[in-house]
Coordinates of C-alpha atoms in Angstrom, one line a residue:
M1 CA 172.2 262.8 82.1
S2 CA 169.0 263.4 80.3
N3 CA 166.0 264.6 82.3
K4 CA 163.5 263.9 79.5
K5 CA 160.3 262.2 80.5
Y6 CA 158.3 260.0 78.1
W7 CA 154.6 258.9 78.4
K8 CA 153.0 255.9 76.9
G9 CA 150.0 257.9 75.9
L10 CA 147.6 260.7 76.8
E11 CA 146.1 258.5 79.5
Q12 CA 149.4 258.4 81.4
L13 CA 150.0 262.1 80.8
K14 CA 146.6 263.1 82.3
N15 CA 146.8 260.4 85.0
D16 CA 143.5 258.9 83.9
P17 CA 142.0 256.9 86.8
E18 CA 141.5 253.8 84.6
F19 CA 145.1 253.9 83.5
V20 CA 146.4 254.4 87.1
K21 CA 144.3 251.4 88.2
Y22 CA 146.1 249.0 85.8
A23 CA 149.5 250.8 85.7
D24 CA 151.3 248.0 87.5
K25 CA 149.9 245.3 85.3
E26 CA 151.2 244.2 82.0
F27 CA 147.7 243.8 80.6
P28 CA 144.7 246.0 81.3
E29 CA 142.5 242.9 81.8
Y30 CA 143.0 239.8 83.8
L31 CA 144.5 236.9 81.8
P32 CA 144.2 233.4 83.3
I33 CA 147.6 231.9 82.4
N34 CA 147.8 229.1 85.0
G35 CA 144.4 227.6 84.6
N36 CA 143.1 229.8 87.4
K37 CA 139.5 230.7 86.8
R38 CA 139.3 233.6 89.2
S39 CA 139.6 237.2 88.1
A40 CA 141.6 240.0 89.7
E41 CA 138.6 240.9 91.9
G42 CA 138.3 237.3 93.2
E43 CA 135.3 236.5 91.0
D44 CA 135.0 233.5 88.8
D45 CA 135.5 234.5 85.1
G46 CA 134.6 231.1 83.7
S47 CA 137.8 230.9 81.4
S48 CA 141.0 229.0 81.5
R49 CA 144.4 228.9 79.9
R50 CA 143.0 226.6 77.2
D51 CA 140.2 229.1 76.4
F52 CA 142.8 231.9 76.2
L53 CA 145.0 230.0 73.8
K54 CA 141.9 229.2 71.6
M55 CA 141.0 232.8 71.4
M56 CA 144.6 233.8 70.6
G57 CA 144.8 231.2 67.9
F58 CA 141.5 232.4 66.4
S59 CA 142.6 236.1 66.6
V60 CA 145.9 235.4 64.8
A61 CA 144.2 233.3 62.1
A62 CA 141.5 236.0 61.5
A63 CA 144.1 238.7 61.3
S64 CA 146.2 236.7 58.9
L65 CA 143.2 236.0 56.6
A66 CA 142.1 239.6 56.7
A67 CA 145.7 240.8 55.8
C68 CA 145.8 238.3 52.8
E69 CA 142.6 239.6 51.2
A70 CA 143.1 241.7 48.1
P71 CA 140.9 243.0 45.3
I72 CA 140.6 240.6 42.4
R73 CA 142.4 241.9 39.3
K74 CA 141.9 240.0 36.1
A75 CA 144.8 239.9 33.6
I76 CA 143.3 240.3 30.1
P77 CA 145.6 239.6 27.1
Y78 CA 146.0 242.0 24.3
L79 CA 143.5 241.7 21.4
N80 CA 145.9 243.7 19.2
K81 CA 149.2 243.8 20.9
P82 CA 151.3 247.0 20.4
V83 CA 154.5 246.3 18.5
E84 CA 156.7 247.9 21.1
I85 CA 155.3 246.0 24.1
D86 CA 156.2 242.5 25.1
P87 CA 154.6 241.3 28.3
G88 CA 157.2 240.6 30.9
V89 CA 160.0 242.4 28.9
A90 CA 160.9 245.9 30.1
N91 CA 161.4 248.9 27.7
Y92 CA 163.8 251.7 28.4
Y93 CA 163.3 255.4 27.3
A94 CA 165.8 258.2 27.6
S95 CA 164.3 261.3 29.2
T96 CA 165.2 264.4 31.3
Y97 CA 164.4 265.3 34.9
T98 CA 163.9 269.0 35.6
Q99 CA 162.8 270.5 38.9
G100 CA 163.2 274.2 39.1
G101 CA 166.9 274.7 38.2
D102 CA 167.9 271.1 38.8
Y103 CA 168.6 269.0 35.7
C104 CA 169.5 265.3 35.2
S105 CA 169.6 263.0 32.2
I106 CA 167.8 259.8 33.0
V107 CA 166.5 256.5 31.7
I108 CA 163.0 255.3 32.4
K109 CA 162.3 251.6 32.8
T110 CA 158.8 250.7 31.9
R111 CA 156.7 247.5 31.9
E112 CA 153.6 247.3 29.7
G113 CA 153.7 251.1 29.4
R114 CA 154.0 251.8 33.1
P115 CA 157.2 253.6 34.4
I116 CA 158.5 251.7 37.4
K117 CA 162.2 252.8 37.7
V118 CA 164.2 256.0 37.2
Q119 CA 167.9 255.6 36.8
G120 CA 170.8 257.8 35.5
N121 CA 171.8 257.9 31.9
K122 CA 175.5 256.7 31.8
Q123 CA 176.0 258.2 28.4
C124 CA 175.5 261.7 29.7
K125 CA 178.8 263.5 29.9
L126 CA 177.7 265.9 32.7
T127 CA 176.2 263.4 35.2
A128 CA 177.9 260.1 34.0
G129 CA 174.8 258.2 35.2
G130 CA 174.6 259.7 38.7
V131 CA 171.3 260.6 40.2
S132 CA 170.0 261.8 43.6
A133 CA 167.4 260.2 45.8
Q134 CA 165.0 262.9 44.7
V135 CA 165.4 261.9 41.1
E136 CA 164.8 258.2 41.8
A137 CA 161.7 259.0 43.9
S138 CA 160.2 261.2 41.2
V139 CA 158.5 258.1 39.7
L140 CA 156.2 258.1 42.7
S141 CA 154.6 261.4 41.5
L142 CA 153.2 259.5 38.5
Y143 CA 151.1 257.4 40.8
D144 CA 149.9 260.1 43.1
Q145 CA 146.3 259.4 43.9
Q146 CA 145.7 263.1 44.9
R147 CA 146.5 264.4 41.4
L148 CA 143.6 265.6 39.3
T149 CA 142.5 263.2 36.6
E150 CA 140.2 265.6 34.7
P151 CA 139.6 269.3 34.3
Q152 CA 137.4 271.1 36.7
I153 CA 135.2 274.2 36.6
G154 CA 134.3 275.8 39.9
G155 CA 135.5 272.7 41.8
L156 CA 133.3 270.4 39.8
K157 CA 134.4 267.8 37.2
S158 CA 134.2 268.8 33.6
D159 CA 135.7 267.9 30.2
W160 CA 138.3 269.6 27.9
E161 CA 135.7 270.5 25.3
T162 CA 133.6 272.4 27.9
V163 CA 136.7 274.1 29.3
D164 CA 137.9 275.2 25.9
K165 CA 134.5 276.7 25.1
E166 CA 134.8 278.9 28.2
V167 CA 138.6 279.7 28.0
L168 CA 139.0 280.5 24.3
P169 CA 136.4 283.4 24.2
A170 CA 137.9 284.8 27.5
L171 CA 141.4 284.8 25.9
K172 CA 140.2 286.7 22.9
Q173 CA 138.6 289.3 25.0
S174 CA 141.4 289.6 27.6
V175 CA 143.6 292.6 27.6
D176 CA 146.4 291.2 29.8
I177 CA 147.3 287.5 29.7
R178 CA 150.0 286.0 32.0
I179 CA 151.6 282.5 31.9
I180 CA 153.1 281.8 35.3
S181 CA 155.6 278.9 35.6
N182 CA 158.8 277.9 37.2
S183 CA 162.1 278.0 35.3
I184 CA 161.7 276.0 32.1
L185 CA 164.7 274.2 30.5
S186 CA 162.8 272.2 27.9
P187 CA 163.2 273.7 24.4
S188 CA 159.8 272.1 23.3
S189 CA 158.0 273.7 26.2
K190 CA 159.5 277.1 25.4
K191 CA 158.5 276.7 21.8
V192 CA 154.8 276.1 22.9
I193 CA 154.9 279.2 25.0
Q194 CA 156.3 281.3 22.2
D195 CA 153.7 280.0 19.8
F196 CA 151.0 281.0 22.4
I197 CA 152.4 284.5 22.8
A198 CA 152.6 284.8 19.0
K199 CA 148.9 284.0 18.7
Y200 CA 147.9 286.3 21.7
P201 CA 150.2 289.3 21.6
N202 CA 148.8 290.5 25.0
A203 CA 150.3 287.5 26.7
K204 CA 153.5 287.5 28.7
H205 CA 155.5 284.7 30.3
V206 CA 156.3 285.2 34.0
T207 CA 158.8 282.9 35.7
Y208 CA 158.8 282.3 39.4
D209 CA 160.9 279.9 41.5
P210 CA 160.4 279.4 45.3
Q211 CA 164.2 279.4 45.6
S212 CA 165.2 282.1 43.2
A213 CA 168.6 282.2 41.5
Y214 CA 168.2 285.7 40.3
G215 CA 171.1 287.0 42.4
I216 CA 173.8 284.8 41.0
V217 CA 172.4 285.2 37.4
K218 CA 172.5 289.0 37.7
A219 CA 176.0 288.9 39.2
N220 CA 177.2 286.7 36.3
Q221 CA 175.5 289.1 33.8
D222 CA 177.3 292.1 35.3
N223 CA 180.7 290.5 35.7
F224 CA 180.9 288.1 32.7
N225 CA 178.2 289.4 30.5
K226 CA 176.5 286.0 30.7
A227 CA 173.2 285.5 32.6
V228 CA 173.8 281.9 33.6
I229 CA 174.0 279.6 36.6
P230 CA 177.4 278.0 36.8
A231 CA 177.9 274.2 37.2
Y232 CA 180.9 273.2 39.4
N233 CA 183.2 270.3 38.6
L234 CA 184.2 269.0 42.0
S235 CA 186.2 266.0 40.7

């Protein structure tokens, strides 16, 4: 038998006098449901069941109208429509999902240039179109309202031209430059980092993962002379 005790709120937990006063009543205020116009204290409240139903009907209608209100968004047709976009017809693009050491070949479904669905790439020989819930939910990060939409300097909004004017001279004068990132699988991203290091020889790339796989990589290096993370075929 469970001895757990639950409270309806902080008022019940603290034994608030107002809560205790109406603890045995379903509603905190007197509701005339039988046409009786007398309140719980015996005083005439001047209301009836008909008045109560009128108020309930008005409240429901007002709540419904408030819930239906939405900002007006005007659909403006293309003046010069892009060749690859047909309104109402989805486009699909092959892409790759990487998060730390996780990898998955995916297909992105877009409408009018907006990604709306992430699904597995069935032509991938490793995953055969399988994806996890984390991969499917990754599309939500594209519409995160908390993401920065512009560069900042000292916590204030700025633009890329101003940022470049401050960063480029600092890079030329810096003795030690570090690029910190998680594990990168993308060849194009690695190429960009290599080009940056080639331009600034004092730069070094530092990789950091919250869940490090250094132990298994080092073990494979010592035992098999290959610094890799194995993939298991559980079929």
